[in-house]
mmCIF file of C-alpha atoms in Angstrom:
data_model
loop_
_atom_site.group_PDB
_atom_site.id
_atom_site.type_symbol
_atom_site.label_atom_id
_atom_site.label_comp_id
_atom_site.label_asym_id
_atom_site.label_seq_id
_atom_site.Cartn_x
_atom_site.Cartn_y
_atom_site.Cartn_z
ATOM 1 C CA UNK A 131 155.922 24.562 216.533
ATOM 2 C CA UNK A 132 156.774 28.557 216.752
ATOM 3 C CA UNK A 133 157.711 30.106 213.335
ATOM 4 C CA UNK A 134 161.031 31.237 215.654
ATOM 5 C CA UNK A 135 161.298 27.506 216.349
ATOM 6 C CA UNK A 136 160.803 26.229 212.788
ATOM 7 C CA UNK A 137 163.360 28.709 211.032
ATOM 8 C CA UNK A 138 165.590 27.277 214.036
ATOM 9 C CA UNK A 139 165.351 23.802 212.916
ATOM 10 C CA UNK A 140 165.754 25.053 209.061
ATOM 11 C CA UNK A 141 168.840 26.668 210.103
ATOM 12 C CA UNK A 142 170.190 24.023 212.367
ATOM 13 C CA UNK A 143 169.321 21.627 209.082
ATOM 14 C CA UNK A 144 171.194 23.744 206.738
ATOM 15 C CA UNK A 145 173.867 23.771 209.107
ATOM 16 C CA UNK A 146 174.173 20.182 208.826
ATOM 17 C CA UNK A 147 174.390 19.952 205.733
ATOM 18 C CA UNK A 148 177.337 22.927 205.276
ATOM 19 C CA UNK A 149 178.810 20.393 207.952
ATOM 20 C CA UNK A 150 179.257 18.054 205.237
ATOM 21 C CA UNK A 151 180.691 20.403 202.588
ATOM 22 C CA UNK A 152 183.367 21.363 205.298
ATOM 23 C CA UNK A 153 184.443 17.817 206.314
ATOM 24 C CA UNK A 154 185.052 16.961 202.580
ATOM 25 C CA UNK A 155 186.472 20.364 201.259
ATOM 26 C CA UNK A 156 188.816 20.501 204.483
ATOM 27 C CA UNK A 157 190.333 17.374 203.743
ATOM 28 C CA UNK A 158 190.615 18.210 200.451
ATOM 29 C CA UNK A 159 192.386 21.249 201.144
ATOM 30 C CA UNK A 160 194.612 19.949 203.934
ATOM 31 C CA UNK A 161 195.206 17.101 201.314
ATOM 32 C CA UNK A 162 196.655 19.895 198.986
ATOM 33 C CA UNK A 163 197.971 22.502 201.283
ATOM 34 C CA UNK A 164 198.989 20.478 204.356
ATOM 35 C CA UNK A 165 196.991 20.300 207.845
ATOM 36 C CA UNK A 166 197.978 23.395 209.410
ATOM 37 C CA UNK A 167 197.934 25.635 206.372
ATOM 38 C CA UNK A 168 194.108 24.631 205.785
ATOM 39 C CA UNK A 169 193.291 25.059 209.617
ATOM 40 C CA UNK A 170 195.038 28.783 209.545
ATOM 41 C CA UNK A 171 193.458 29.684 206.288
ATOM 42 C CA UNK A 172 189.754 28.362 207.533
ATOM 43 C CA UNK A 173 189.812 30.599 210.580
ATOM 44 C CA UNK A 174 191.284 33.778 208.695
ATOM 45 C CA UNK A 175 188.333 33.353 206.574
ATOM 46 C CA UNK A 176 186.152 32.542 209.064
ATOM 47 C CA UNK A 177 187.544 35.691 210.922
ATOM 48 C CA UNK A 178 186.819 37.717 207.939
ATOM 49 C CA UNK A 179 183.219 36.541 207.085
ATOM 50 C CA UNK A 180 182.693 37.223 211.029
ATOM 51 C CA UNK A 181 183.662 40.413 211.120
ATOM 52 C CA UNK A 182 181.519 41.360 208.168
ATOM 53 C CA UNK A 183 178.321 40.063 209.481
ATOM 54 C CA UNK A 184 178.952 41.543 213.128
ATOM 55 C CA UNK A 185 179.440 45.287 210.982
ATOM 56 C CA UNK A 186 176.373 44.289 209.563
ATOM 57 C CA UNK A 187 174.230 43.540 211.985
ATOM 58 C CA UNK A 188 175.819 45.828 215.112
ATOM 59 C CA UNK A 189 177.022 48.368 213.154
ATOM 60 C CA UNK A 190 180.317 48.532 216.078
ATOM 61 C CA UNK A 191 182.591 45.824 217.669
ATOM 62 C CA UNK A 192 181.377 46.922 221.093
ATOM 63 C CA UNK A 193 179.914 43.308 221.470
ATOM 64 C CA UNK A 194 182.954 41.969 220.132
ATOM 65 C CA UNK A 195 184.931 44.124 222.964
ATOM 66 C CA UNK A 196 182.652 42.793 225.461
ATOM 67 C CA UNK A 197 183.316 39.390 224.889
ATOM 68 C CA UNK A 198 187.538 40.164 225.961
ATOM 69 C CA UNK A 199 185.142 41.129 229.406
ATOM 70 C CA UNK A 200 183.856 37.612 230.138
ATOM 71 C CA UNK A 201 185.363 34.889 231.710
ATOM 72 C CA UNK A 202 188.237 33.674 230.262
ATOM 73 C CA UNK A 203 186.681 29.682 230.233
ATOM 74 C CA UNK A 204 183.820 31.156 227.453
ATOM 75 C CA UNK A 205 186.280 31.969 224.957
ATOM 76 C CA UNK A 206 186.548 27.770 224.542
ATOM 77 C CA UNK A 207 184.223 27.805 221.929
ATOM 78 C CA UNK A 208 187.065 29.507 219.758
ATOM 79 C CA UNK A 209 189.543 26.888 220.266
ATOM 80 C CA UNK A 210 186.938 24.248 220.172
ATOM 81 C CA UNK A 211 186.265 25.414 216.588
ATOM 82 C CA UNK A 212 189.753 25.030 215.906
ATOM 83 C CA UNK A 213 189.944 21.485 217.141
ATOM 84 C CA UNK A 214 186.804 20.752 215.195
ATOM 85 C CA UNK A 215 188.173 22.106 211.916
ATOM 86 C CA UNK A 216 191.581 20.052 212.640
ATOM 87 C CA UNK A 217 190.037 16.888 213.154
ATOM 88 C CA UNK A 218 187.796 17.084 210.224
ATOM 89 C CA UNK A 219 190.830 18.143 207.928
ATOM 90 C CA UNK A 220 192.934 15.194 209.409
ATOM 91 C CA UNK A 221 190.136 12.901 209.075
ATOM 92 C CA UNK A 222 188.253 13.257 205.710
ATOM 93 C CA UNK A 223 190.546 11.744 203.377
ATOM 94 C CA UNK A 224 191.734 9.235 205.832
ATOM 95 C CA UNK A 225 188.586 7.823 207.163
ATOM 96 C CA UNK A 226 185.871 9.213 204.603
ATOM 97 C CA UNK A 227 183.122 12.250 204.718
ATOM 98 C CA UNK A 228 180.788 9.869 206.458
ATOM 99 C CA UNK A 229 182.955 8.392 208.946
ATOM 100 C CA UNK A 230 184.255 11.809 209.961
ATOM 101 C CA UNK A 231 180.750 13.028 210.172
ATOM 102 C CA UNK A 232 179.674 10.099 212.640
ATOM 103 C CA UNK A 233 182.462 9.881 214.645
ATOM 104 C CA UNK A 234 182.112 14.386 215.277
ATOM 105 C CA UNK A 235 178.071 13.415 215.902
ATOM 106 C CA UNK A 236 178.817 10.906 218.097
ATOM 107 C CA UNK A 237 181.458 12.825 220.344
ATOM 108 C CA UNK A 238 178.997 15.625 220.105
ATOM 109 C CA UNK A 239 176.157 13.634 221.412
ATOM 110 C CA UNK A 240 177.972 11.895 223.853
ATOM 111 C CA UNK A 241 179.503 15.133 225.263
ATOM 112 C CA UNK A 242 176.213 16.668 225.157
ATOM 113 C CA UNK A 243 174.556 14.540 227.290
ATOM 114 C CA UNK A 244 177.367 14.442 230.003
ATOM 115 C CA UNK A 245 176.925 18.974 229.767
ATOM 116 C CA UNK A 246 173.113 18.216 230.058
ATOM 117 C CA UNK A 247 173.297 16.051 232.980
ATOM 118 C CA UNK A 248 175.427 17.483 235.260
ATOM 119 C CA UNK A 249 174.434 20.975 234.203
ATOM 120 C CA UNK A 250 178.056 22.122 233.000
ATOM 121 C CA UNK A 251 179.426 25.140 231.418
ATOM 122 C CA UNK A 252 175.921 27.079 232.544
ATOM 123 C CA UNK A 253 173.710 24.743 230.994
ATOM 124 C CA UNK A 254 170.473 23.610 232.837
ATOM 125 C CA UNK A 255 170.469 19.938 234.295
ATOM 126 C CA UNK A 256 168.704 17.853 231.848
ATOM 127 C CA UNK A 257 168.262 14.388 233.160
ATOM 128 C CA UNK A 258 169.325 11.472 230.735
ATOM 129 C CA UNK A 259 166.572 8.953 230.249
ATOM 130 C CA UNK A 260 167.181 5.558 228.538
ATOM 131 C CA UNK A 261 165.644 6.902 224.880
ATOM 132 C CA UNK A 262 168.292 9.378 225.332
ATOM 133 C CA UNK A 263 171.205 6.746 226.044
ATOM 134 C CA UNK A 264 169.597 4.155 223.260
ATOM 135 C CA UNK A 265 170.114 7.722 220.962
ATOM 136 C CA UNK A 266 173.677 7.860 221.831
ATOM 137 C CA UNK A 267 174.159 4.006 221.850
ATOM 138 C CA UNK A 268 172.888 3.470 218.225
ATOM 139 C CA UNK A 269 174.716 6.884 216.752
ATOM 140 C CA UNK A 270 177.912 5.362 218.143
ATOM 141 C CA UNK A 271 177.249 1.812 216.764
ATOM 142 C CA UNK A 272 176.385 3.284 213.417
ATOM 143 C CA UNK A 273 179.848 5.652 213.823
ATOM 144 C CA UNK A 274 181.783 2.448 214.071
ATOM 145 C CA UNK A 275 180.131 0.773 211.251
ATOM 146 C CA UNK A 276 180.990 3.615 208.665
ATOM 147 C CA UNK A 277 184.339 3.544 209.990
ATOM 148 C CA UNK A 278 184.710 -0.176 209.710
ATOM 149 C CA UNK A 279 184.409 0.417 205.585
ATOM 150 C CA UNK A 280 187.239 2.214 205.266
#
């Protein structure tokens, strides 16, 4: 494995674990705030923290006016964060941490394959093999089972 690889992985690990934090101090907050207050304030300070870190590492917001440039379908990933943070704020203190966690894994696996094997949204075709469906399979089965304890 690449050093470029391995910090990859770190990242990607860390990333999964501030995944955690967010599930349970979203529902928390939309707990104490309401739903739609917690989603509005999450993205203004996500907004914020973005902003800071493209200034610091572009130094302009020409990137940032290039993205207005692209096609209209990439700008999904903005309202698929959205969706994201509202279903994790709805479902932590309804469901549990874990539950919510399994159930956003599983619909993230599951969509993932379908992107991978029919090549959408400019993705290469990655065929789905039966270790891959097993994968899917299991992290579904174990999704239900957390749920089932609540």
């Amino acid at each position: 494995m690449s050093a470029g690889t391995a910090i990859t992985v770190a990242i990607l690990f860390v990333a999964g674990l501030a995944g955690a934090v967010q599930v349970a101090v979203m529902g928390e907050l939309g707990e104490r705030v309401g739903i739609a207050p917690a989603l509005a304030f999450a993205a203004v300070i996500s907004l914020f923290c973005a902003l800071v870190a493209l200034v610091a590492a572009e130094r302009s917001f020409t990137g940032f006016r290039a993205a207005f440039e692209q096609p209209a379908w990439l700008w999904l990933g903005g309202l698929m964060s959205i969706v994201i943070v509202f279903a994790i704020t709805l479902g932590a203190p309804r469901v549990g941490t874990a539950a919510t966690i399994g159930l956003v894994i599983a619909g993230n696996l599951l969509m993932a394959a379908v992107i991978d094997r029919f090549g959408l949204l400019g993705q290469d075709e990655i065929p789905l093999g039966w270790p891959r469906l097993l994968g899917i399979a299991l992290l579904a089965i174990g999704a239900g089972l957390s749920l089932s304890q609540t």
